[in-house]
Amino acid sequence: MPAEARRRARRQVRLIVAVSVPVGLVLSTAAAAYDAHQDQERSAGSTRWQLAVTADAVRARLDVQGELTQISAAMLTPTAGTVTADALDLWDAHLQLIGAGDGAGAGDAVSWVAVAGAPEAQDGEVVLGTADGSATAVVERVVRYTEPSLVDELAGGGEGGQAAQVLAQAMTAARDTGEQVLSAPYLPGGDAAALDGVPDAVDAVDEDGPEAALVAPVYDSTDAPATTVDRRARIVGWTVTTFRIAPLLAGIESPTAHATLVQDADAALGVLTGQDDASAGTAPVRWSAEQVDLTVAGRTWTFTAAEADGSGPVSWVTLIAGLLLTGLVVGLLAARAAGEVRAVQLAADRTRDLAARSRELESITRNTPDALARVDADGRLAFANEALRQAVGLPDDAIGRRTADLSSFSPVMGAVRALSNHMLALGADPGPDPENDPRRLISMSAQSGGHWYDVRAVAEVDDENRTESVLVVARDVTRFREAQDRLGHAATHDPLTGLASRDVARERGVSALATARAGTALLLLDLDRFKLVNDSYGHAVGDELLQLAAARVGADLPDRASAARLGGDEFVVLLPDARPATADEVAARLVAAFDEPFTLNGEEFAVGCSVGVVHAEPGAMPWDELLRCADVAMYRAKAAGGGCHQWYEDQEADLARQRLTMAADLRRAVDEGELYLAYQPEVDLVSGEVRGFEALMRWSSRSRGAVAPSEFVPVAEETGLITELGSWALRRAVSDIAAHNRLTGSDLRVWVNVSPRQFAGHANRPDLVTTVVDVLAQMDAPPRWLGIEVTESALADDARVVPMLRALYELGVGVAIDDFGTGYSSLSRLHDYPVTLLKIDQSFVQQLGGDGDTGPRAAGVVEAIVALGRSLGAAVIAEGVEDEFRFIQLRALGCGLAQGYLFGRPATFADAVRQTSVLTRRSGAAG
């Protein structure tokens, strides 16, 4: 029997050999052929991908030309009528400033071609074909960056040969379609036939090869014509950007192994040398069938790869076939057994992987802070993680019960029920728009146990798009909401006293002046002897005193009255729709309240207050004048010895006299050079390096002495001098920073405060964008060396200010929001503003480390502003840093930049540079 078994085994072996050898040969041959085919497919796929990469690189370069052409056309589009000479001059200046090209394929020239209107072409004109005859156009203005042949021939009065015909075709197509058009390639002054033919060798791209032009139409107004007839009637001209194709292609690094041919229809534009053809020179080349088309502005360029070298010897096929035959004969039975072992091992590995993934998923659902629930198609709770059980207080037997029976445990569970029922009710219907299937995600908010939750649900569908279960996620967003509330409160309230901010007081006052029937009263209150307390006992005691004073100001006010802090120790009380008798009574009560001393740290402080009162009939005066009148009355109370209130009288004489005197002195100060700029460094809190300077305007008057900016800037605003002062400050600041950066090799930025009045321009004065562009051009300074600071209130003028800020931002000029957190801007709109830098007001910085909840509240506001800056992609700087403690606090809160007396007081530019040198050496030594 064993012998029979051996014989049977031998017969089986012989049978296996007899069958396996020819089968192995056939399989080996088929496999070799299949591998060769696959190699060809992979090679072809790789070639197509490489051609696509090359085409994308060329597209990127052509897109640069397209953007330049479109910007040029947009700048010349008139609001009505035709393009004026002034518009062309401004267009010319802007293009020269932009610096459109360097002769390396980035654009050679930009031309303005205007409709000439003559029926026949003259010298320098281009003939355009139309449906009802012909029209002509003439080159009126050229901004050159190199010497392109087309512009030289047409602008010089020549006919342009075949190039002019190509340009006429492109201009006609652009006019009729209203779109940007890429012209056919041409040889300036040559013949189109010179471009035909496919090269048979890899050679360098000719620098004097063909050109092309991008043409954009310009109509008589910004609203584009809707029909071809209107476009032909309303065309006023074209902007034409010419460029040489050879330099454009020469700048492309082709990833292909072999050469790439670039064609426009049958015209060869050039050959890109491949990585393996760097030294091929004029060696013969065969072009393959692999091609990629690139369509840009109505033209299609075709990229064709050279054929790769033939495959090598194939002796390895025979060797592999022999090895396969030997292995097949010797190891057939072992392979079967090994295959069974491998199958078992694979099943075991899959089981282990499944178990590991299950453990991983279980760990994630168990440890995630988000509450997770799954509801099945019957509305029963199929799964709940531990976070959900704790948030809702679910019983142990909750799994399997209906969500309707569990919704009473918590509003969060009620939200789970509502969202899952909504998803299940949708069934398998994706709605009218499957791309926006409402089952993908819905959400709602729920509050439970003092916590706010953002509850979201998504449907889990089967292969037939039917909802088989719903996954619900509840995330605790309490801290986020609290941060939003803190930031919103900080934007409308004084952070120290909790009273309304200056901007809120202004908003309420403007509203009261416009609507009050009985008139509006305003009380301006200033503490007496507060500076003495502040200087003697320090800012901490002074801040506590201001908080107690604010409580007295806001106590026992009439209905609809509101109190606000203007800054320092000044407060206002607004009485809308009130009569003078009511205002007098409130003022007397305030003075009496402040006659009582304040008790701080066991000591009594008798400060008192002086109150100025003014009453305005409906429509009698604007808010700013009302506030200034109250200020004059308050100073009269001060002059009377304090501790009393005074009514404003003879407002026109006092106010006009003060404004006229200050304005006259300020005009003289401009002429006689009494104004100067002081600079304060801005420091990186991590590295200690100086990142820039803020330019601060100062006035040293021979008659008045040193005049604070808070005194002369409002007068400059009222009289319109602020525009002249602002332009002077821009030029001085850019001049100083440009000289410093060039001398030292630095790349610092100077920040200049800008008034809202500077944004507006008129016939005799350019707007802010034009002023900035002119100053940068005159000083030959890059835009990144300049930053513009605006207040939050300036952003309220969205229609005028924001577009200009966006233009400056896109130019590269920095844009900062000054004293952020003290204004009254909409946080939702901040994401629409072009912001480079947020400046935290020093009032928040001074409160860091304060007693009670003042310090933590200020820290929360700073942290929220830092987070907001990150979301906007803007840096954040803190103002008023005067000691190491606040330096450390700000750095811990994530603030990146700071300025203040700790780093240097405002000084002349030379002194500021010396201060920063000492600061840099100190930070380097500390590092």
PDB file of C-alpha atoms in Angstrom, residues 256-460:
ATOM      1  CA  THR A 256       9.473  65.687 -18.110  1.00  0.00           C
ATOM      2  CA  ALA A 257      12.413  63.373 -18.791  1.00  0.00           C
ATOM      3  CA  HIS A 258      12.527  64.391 -22.433  1.00  0.00           C
ATOM      4  CA  ALA A 259      11.799  67.454 -24.516  1.00  0.00           C
ATOM      5  CA  THR A 260       8.324  69.084 -24.685  1.00  0.00           C
ATOM      6  CA  LEU A 261       7.015  70.800 -27.816  1.00  0.00           C
ATOM      7  CA  VAL A 262       4.628  73.784 -27.341  1.00  0.00           C
ATOM      8  CA  GLN A 263       2.284  74.566 -30.283  1.00  0.00           C
ATOM      9  CA  ASP A 264      -0.603  76.895 -31.027  1.00  0.00           C
ATOM     10  CA  ALA A 265      -2.587  74.980 -33.689  1.00  0.00           C
ATOM     11  CA  ASP A 266       0.080  74.229 -36.339  1.00  0.00           C
ATOM     12  CA  ALA A 267       2.451  76.938 -35.144  1.00  0.00           C
ATOM     13  CA  ALA A 268       5.451  75.802 -33.066  1.00  0.00           C
ATOM     14  CA  LEU A 269       6.003  78.221 -30.173  1.00  0.00           C
ATOM     15  CA  GLY A 270       9.107  76.610 -28.669  1.00  0.00           C
ATOM     16  CA  VAL A 271      10.690  73.482 -27.210  1.00  0.00           C
ATOM     17  CA  LEU A 272      11.224  72.912 -23.477  1.00  0.00           C
ATOM     18  CA  THR A 273      14.317  70.811 -22.848  1.00  0.00           C
ATOM     19  CA  GLY A 274      13.689  67.789 -20.605  1.00  0.00           C
ATOM     20  CA  GLN A 275      15.820  66.716 -17.649  1.00  0.00           C
ATOM     21  CA  ASP A 276      17.523  63.956 -19.651  1.00  0.00           C
ATOM     22  CA  ASP A 277      17.944  66.225 -22.724  1.00  0.00           C
ATOM     23  CA  ALA A 278      19.894  69.038 -21.030  1.00  0.00           C
ATOM     24  CA  SER A 279      22.809  68.549 -23.418  1.00  0.00           C
ATOM     25  CA  ALA A 280      20.909  67.052 -26.349  1.00  0.00           C
ATOM     26  CA  GLY A 281      21.445  70.142 -28.531  1.00  0.00           C
ATOM     27  CA  THR A 282      20.366  69.477 -32.071  1.00  0.00           C
ATOM     28  CA  ALA A 283      20.036  65.701 -31.762  1.00  0.00           C
ATOM     29  CA  PRO A 284      17.105  64.246 -33.751  1.00  0.00           C
ATOM     30  CA  VAL A 285      13.944  63.748 -31.754  1.00  0.00           C
ATOM     31  CA  ARG A 286      10.678  61.837 -32.349  1.00  0.00           C
ATOM     32  CA  TRP A 287       7.481  63.392 -30.993  1.00  0.00           C
ATOM     33  CA  SER A 288       5.080  60.982 -29.292  1.00  0.00           C
ATOM     34  CA  ALA A 289       1.287  60.857 -29.404  1.00  0.00           C
ATOM     35  CA  GLU A 290       1.034  62.029 -25.761  1.00  0.00           C
ATOM     36  CA  GLN A 291      -0.424  65.549 -25.700  1.00  0.00           C
ATOM     37  CA  VAL A 292      -2.038  67.919 -23.184  1.00  0.00           C
ATOM     38  CA  ASP A 293      -4.059  70.999 -24.190  1.00  0.00           C
ATOM     39  CA  LEU A 294      -3.972  74.281 -22.241  1.00  0.00           C
ATOM     40  CA  THR A 295      -6.858  76.704 -22.961  1.00  0.00           C
ATOM     41  CA  VAL A 296      -6.352  80.290 -21.790  1.00  0.00           C
ATOM     42  CA  ALA A 297      -8.424  83.303 -22.845  1.00  0.00           C
ATOM     43  CA  GLY A 298      -9.873  81.645 -25.938  1.00  0.00           C
ATOM     44  CA  ARG A 299      -6.584  80.108 -27.278  1.00  0.00           C
ATOM     45  CA  THR A 300      -5.400  76.524 -26.928  1.00  0.00           C
ATOM     46  CA  TRP A 301      -1.695  75.672 -26.590  1.00  0.00           C
ATOM     47  CA  THR A 302      -0.787  72.025 -27.076  1.00  0.00           C
ATOM     48  CA  PHE A 303       2.085  70.346 -25.186  1.00  0.00           C
ATOM     49  CA  THR A 304       3.605  67.269 -26.882  1.00  0.00           C
ATOM     50  CA  ALA A 305       6.294  65.053 -25.298  1.00  0.00           C
ATOM     51  CA  ALA A 306       9.208  63.477 -27.112  1.00  0.00           C
ATOM     52  CA  GLU A 307       9.214  59.688 -27.368  1.00  0.00           C
ATOM     53  CA  ALA A 308      11.264  57.876 -24.739  1.00  0.00           C
ATOM     54  CA  ASP A 309      14.096  55.494 -25.656  1.00  0.00           C
ATOM     55  CA  GLY A 310      13.156  51.918 -26.554  1.00  0.00           C
ATOM     56  CA  SER A 311      13.091  49.207 -23.929  1.00  0.00           C
ATOM     57  CA  GLY A 312      16.212  47.232 -23.086  1.00  0.00           C
ATOM     58  CA  PRO A 313      16.990  43.530 -23.663  1.00  0.00           C
ATOM     59  CA  VAL A 314      14.387  40.960 -22.627  1.00  0.00           C
ATOM     60  CA  SER A 315      16.607  37.992 -21.602  1.00  0.00           C
ATOM     61  CA  TRP A 316      15.265  38.301 -18.103  1.00  0.00           C
ATOM     62  CA  VAL A 317      11.920  36.916 -19.372  1.00  0.00           C
ATOM     63  CA  THR A 318      13.494  33.540 -20.185  1.00  0.00           C
ATOM     64  CA  LEU A 319      15.300  33.460 -16.841  1.00  0.00           C
ATOM     65  CA  ILE A 320      12.151  34.263 -14.919  1.00  0.00           C
ATOM     66  CA  ALA A 321      10.176  31.673 -16.944  1.00  0.00           C
ATOM     67  CA  GLY A 322      12.731  28.979 -16.047  1.00  0.00           C
ATOM     68  CA  LEU A 323      12.720  29.945 -12.381  1.00  0.00           C
ATOM     69  CA  LEU A 324       8.935  29.904 -12.342  1.00  0.00           C
ATOM     70  CA  LEU A 325       8.863  26.425 -13.957  1.00  0.00           C
ATOM     71  CA  THR A 326      11.356  25.057 -11.431  1.00  0.00           C
ATOM     72  CA  GLY A 327       9.564  26.616  -8.510  1.00  0.00           C
ATOM     73  CA  LEU A 328       6.199  25.442  -9.831  1.00  0.00           C
ATOM     74  CA  VAL A 329       7.352  21.783 -10.121  1.00  0.00           C
ATOM     75  CA  VAL A 330       9.195  21.695  -6.773  1.00  0.00           C
ATOM     76  CA  GLY A 331       6.869  23.731  -4.588  1.00  0.00           C
ATOM     77  CA  LEU A 332       3.356  23.152  -5.939  1.00  0.00           C
ATOM     78  CA  LEU A 333       2.087  21.106  -3.035  1.00  0.00           C
ATOM     79  CA  ALA A 334       4.018  23.185  -0.481  1.00  0.00           C
ATOM     80  CA  ALA A 335       2.596  26.328  -2.007  1.00  0.00           C
ATOM     81  CA  ARG A 336      -0.930  24.992  -1.538  1.00  0.00           C
ATOM     82  CA  ALA A 337      -0.244  24.252   2.117  1.00  0.00           C
ATOM     83  CA  ALA A 338       1.481  27.574   2.551  1.00  0.00           C
ATOM     84  CA  GLY A 339      -1.494  29.215   0.910  1.00  0.00           C
ATOM     85  CA  GLU A 340      -3.838  27.632   3.408  1.00  0.00           C
ATOM     86  CA  VAL A 341      -1.569  28.747   6.265  1.00  0.00           C
ATOM     87  CA  ARG A 342      -1.456  32.230   4.869  1.00  0.00           C
ATOM     88  CA  ALA A 343      -5.235  32.304   4.567  1.00  0.00           C
ATOM     89  CA  VAL A 344      -5.599  31.313   8.201  1.00  0.00           C
ATOM     90  CA  GLN A 345      -2.955  33.847   9.201  1.00  0.00           C
ATOM     91  CA  LEU A 346      -4.693  36.551   7.169  1.00  0.00           C
ATOM     92  CA  ALA A 347      -7.992  35.798   8.855  1.00  0.00           C
ATOM     93  CA  ALA A 348      -6.299  35.993  12.241  1.00  0.00           C
ATOM     94  CA  ASP A 349      -4.630  39.296  11.323  1.00  0.00           C
ATOM     95  CA  ARG A 350      -7.927  40.737  10.177  1.00  0.00           C
ATOM     96  CA  THR A 351      -9.562  39.635  13.406  1.00  0.00           C
ATOM     97  CA  ARG A 352      -6.798  41.345  15.404  1.00  0.00           C
ATOM     98  CA  ASP A 353      -7.075  44.527  13.296  1.00  0.00           C
ATOM     99  CA  LEU A 354     -10.825  44.576  13.788  1.00  0.00           C
ATOM    100  CA  ALA A 355     -10.416  44.137  17.528  1.00  0.00           C
ATOM    101  CA  ALA A 356      -7.763  46.896  17.654  1.00  0.00           C
ATOM    102  CA  ARG A 357      -9.980  49.294  15.712  1.00  0.00           C
ATOM    103  CA  SER A 358     -12.894  48.461  17.946  1.00  0.00           C
ATOM    104  CA  ARG A 359     -10.757  49.226  21.023  1.00  0.00           C
ATOM    105  CA  GLU A 360      -9.553  52.462  19.425  1.00  0.00           C
ATOM    106  CA  LEU A 361     -13.103  53.548  18.585  1.00  0.00           C
ATOM    107  CA  GLU A 362     -14.254  52.608  22.062  1.00  0.00           C
ATOM    108  CA  SER A 363     -11.402  54.626  23.600  1.00  0.00           C
ATOM    109  CA  ILE A 364     -12.248  57.659  21.470  1.00  0.00           C
ATOM    110  CA  THR A 365     -15.957  57.572  22.267  1.00  0.00           C
ATOM    111  CA  ARG A 366     -15.261  56.952  25.940  1.00  0.00           C
ATOM    112  CA  ASN A 367     -12.644  59.706  26.385  1.00  0.00           C
ATOM    113  CA  THR A 368     -13.926  62.426  24.053  1.00  0.00           C
ATOM    114  CA  PRO A 369     -15.396  65.414  25.910  1.00  0.00           C
ATOM    115  CA  ASP A 370     -18.201  65.575  23.335  1.00  0.00           C
ATOM    116  CA  ALA A 371     -21.419  63.768  24.185  1.00  0.00           C
ATOM    117  CA  LEU A 372     -22.268  61.135  21.544  1.00  0.00           C
ATOM    118  CA  ALA A 373     -25.568  59.376  20.874  1.00  0.00           C
ATOM    119  CA  ARG A 374     -26.841  57.101  18.111  1.00  0.00           C
ATOM    120  CA  VAL A 375     -30.579  56.782  17.494  1.00  0.00           C
ATOM    121  CA  ASP A 376     -31.873  53.897  15.348  1.00  0.00           C
ATOM    122  CA  ALA A 377     -34.610  54.027  12.731  1.00  0.00           C
ATOM    123  CA  ASP A 378     -37.276  53.271  15.376  1.00  0.00           C
ATOM    124  CA  GLY A 379     -36.327  56.328  17.410  1.00  0.00           C
ATOM    125  CA  ARG A 380     -34.604  54.275  20.131  1.00  0.00           C
ATOM    126  CA  LEU A 381     -31.283  55.142  21.763  1.00  0.00           C
ATOM    127  CA  ALA A 382     -28.785  52.611  20.390  1.00  0.00           C
ATOM    128  CA  PHE A 383     -25.592  54.088  21.884  1.00  0.00           C
ATOM    129  CA  ALA A 384     -24.572  56.759  24.408  1.00  0.00           C
ATOM    130  CA  ASN A 385     -21.030  57.481  25.606  1.00  0.00           C
ATOM    131  CA  GLU A 386     -20.056  58.413  29.134  1.00  0.00           C
ATOM    132  CA  ALA A 387     -19.952  62.156  28.363  1.00  0.00           C
ATOM    133  CA  LEU A 388     -23.606  62.067  27.328  1.00  0.00           C
ATOM    134  CA  ARG A 389     -24.600  60.070  30.403  1.00  0.00           C
ATOM    135  CA  GLN A 390     -22.953  62.646  32.680  1.00  0.00           C
ATOM    136  CA  ALA A 391     -24.321  65.668  30.794  1.00  0.00           C
ATOM    137  CA  VAL A 392     -27.871  64.329  30.685  1.00  0.00           C
ATOM    138  CA  GLY A 393     -28.021  62.067  33.730  1.00  0.00           C
ATOM    139  CA  LEU A 394     -29.243  59.027  31.812  1.00  0.00           C
ATOM    140  CA  PRO A 395     -30.329  55.916  33.767  1.00  0.00           C
ATOM    141  CA  ASP A 396     -28.503  52.607  33.336  1.00  0.00           C
ATOM    142  CA  ASP A 397     -31.338  51.136  31.269  1.00  0.00           C
ATOM    143  CA  ALA A 398     -31.421  54.011  28.763  1.00  0.00           C
ATOM    144  CA  ILE A 399     -30.055  51.972  25.848  1.00  0.00           C
ATOM    145  CA  GLY A 400     -32.946  50.599  23.846  1.00  0.00           C
ATOM    146  CA  ARG A 401     -35.516  53.046  25.194  1.00  0.00           C
ATOM    147  CA  ARG A 402     -37.278  55.573  22.952  1.00  0.00           C
ATOM    148  CA  THR A 403     -35.832  59.081  22.920  1.00  0.00           C
ATOM    149  CA  ALA A 404     -39.325  60.445  23.577  1.00  0.00           C
ATOM    150  CA  ASP A 405     -39.234  58.726  26.991  1.00  0.00           C
ATOM    151  CA  LEU A 406     -35.754  60.108  27.762  1.00  0.00           C
ATOM    152  CA  SER A 407     -36.192  63.746  26.635  1.00  0.00           C
ATOM    153  CA  SER A 408     -37.432  64.800  30.088  1.00  0.00           C
ATOM    154  CA  PHE A 409     -34.040  64.116  31.674  1.00  0.00           C
ATOM    155  CA  SER A 410     -32.378  67.184  30.110  1.00  0.00           C
ATOM    156  CA  PRO A 411     -32.848  69.818  27.386  1.00  0.00           C
ATOM    157  CA  VAL A 412     -29.832  68.224  25.686  1.00  0.00           C
ATOM    158  CA  MET A 413     -31.729  64.937  25.435  1.00  0.00           C
ATOM    159  CA  GLY A 414     -34.711  66.897  24.132  1.00  0.00           C
ATOM    160  CA  ALA A 415     -32.465  68.289  21.385  1.00  0.00           C
ATOM    161  CA  VAL A 416     -31.258  64.739  20.589  1.00  0.00           C
ATOM    162  CA  ARG A 417     -34.890  63.648  20.217  1.00  0.00           C
ATOM    163  CA  ALA A 418     -35.864  66.649  18.042  1.00  0.00           C
ATOM    164  CA  LEU A 419     -32.890  66.369  15.677  1.00  0.00           C
ATOM    165  CA  SER A 420     -33.125  62.586  15.277  1.00  0.00           C
ATOM    166  CA  ASN A 421     -36.884  62.741  14.643  1.00  0.00           C
ATOM    167  CA  HIS A 422     -36.299  65.409  11.999  1.00  0.00           C
ATOM    168  CA  MET A 423     -33.632  63.314  10.271  1.00  0.00           C
ATOM    169  CA  LEU A 424     -35.744  60.160  10.362  1.00  0.00           C
ATOM    170  CA  ALA A 425     -38.765  62.064   9.012  1.00  0.00           C
ATOM    171  CA  LEU A 426     -36.770  63.022   5.910  1.00  0.00           C
ATOM    172  CA  GLY A 427     -36.507  59.312   5.008  1.00  0.00           C
ATOM    173  CA  ALA A 428     -34.614  58.633   1.784  1.00  0.00           C
ATOM    174  CA  ASP A 429     -35.427  61.962   0.120  1.00  0.00           C
ATOM    175  CA  PRO A 430     -32.279  64.047  -0.402  1.00  0.00           C
ATOM    176  CA  GLY A 431     -34.384  67.097  -1.311  1.00  0.00           C
ATOM    177  CA  PRO A 432     -34.382  69.091  -4.538  1.00  0.00           C
ATOM    178  CA  ASP A 433     -30.611  69.575  -4.355  1.00  0.00           C
ATOM    179  CA  PRO A 434     -28.758  66.306  -3.566  1.00  0.00           C
ATOM    180  CA  GLU A 435     -25.499  68.216  -3.165  1.00  0.00           C
ATOM    181  CA  ASN A 436     -27.083  70.079  -0.235  1.00  0.00           C
ATOM    182  CA  ASP A 437     -28.881  67.105   1.311  1.00  0.00           C
ATOM    183  CA  PRO A 438     -30.490  68.425   4.547  1.00  0.00           C
ATOM    184  CA  ARG A 439     -29.680  65.104   6.206  1.00  0.00           C
ATOM    185  CA  ARG A 440     -25.976  65.827   6.046  1.00  0.00           C
ATOM    186  CA  LEU A 441     -25.903  68.136   9.069  1.00  0.00           C
ATOM    187  CA  ILE A 442     -28.376  70.098  11.179  1.00  0.00           C
ATOM    188  CA  SER A 443     -27.789  71.723  14.557  1.00  0.00           C
ATOM    189  CA  MET A 444     -29.457  73.524  17.441  1.00  0.00           C
ATOM    190  CA  SER A 445     -28.481  74.917  20.851  1.00  0.00           C
ATOM    191  CA  ALA A 446     -29.497  73.632  24.270  1.00  0.00           C
ATOM    192  CA  GLN A 447     -28.799  74.778  27.822  1.00  0.00           C
ATOM    193  CA  SER A 448     -28.519  72.366  30.727  1.00  0.00           C
ATOM    194  CA  GLY A 449     -27.093  72.742  34.212  1.00  0.00           C
ATOM    195  CA  GLY A 450     -25.664  76.185  33.514  1.00  0.00           C
ATOM    196  CA  HIS A 451     -23.858  74.920  30.399  1.00  0.00           C
ATOM    197  CA  TRP A 452     -24.571  75.675  26.759  1.00  0.00           C
ATOM    198  CA  TYR A 453     -24.337  72.852  24.208  1.00  0.00           C
ATOM    199  CA  ASP A 454     -24.082  72.945  20.437  1.00  0.00           C
ATOM    200  CA  VAL A 455     -26.019  69.834  19.368  1.00  0.00           C
ATOM    201  CA  ARG A 456     -25.475  68.544  15.833  1.00  0.00           C
ATOM    202  CA  ALA A 457     -26.898  65.541  13.999  1.00  0.00           C
ATOM    203  CA  VAL A 458     -26.015  63.709  10.805  1.00  0.00           C
ATOM    204  CA  ALA A 459     -27.924  60.892   9.126  1.00  0.00           C
ATOM    205  CA  GLU A 460     -26.272  57.508   8.571  1.00  0.00           C
TER     206      GLU A 460
END
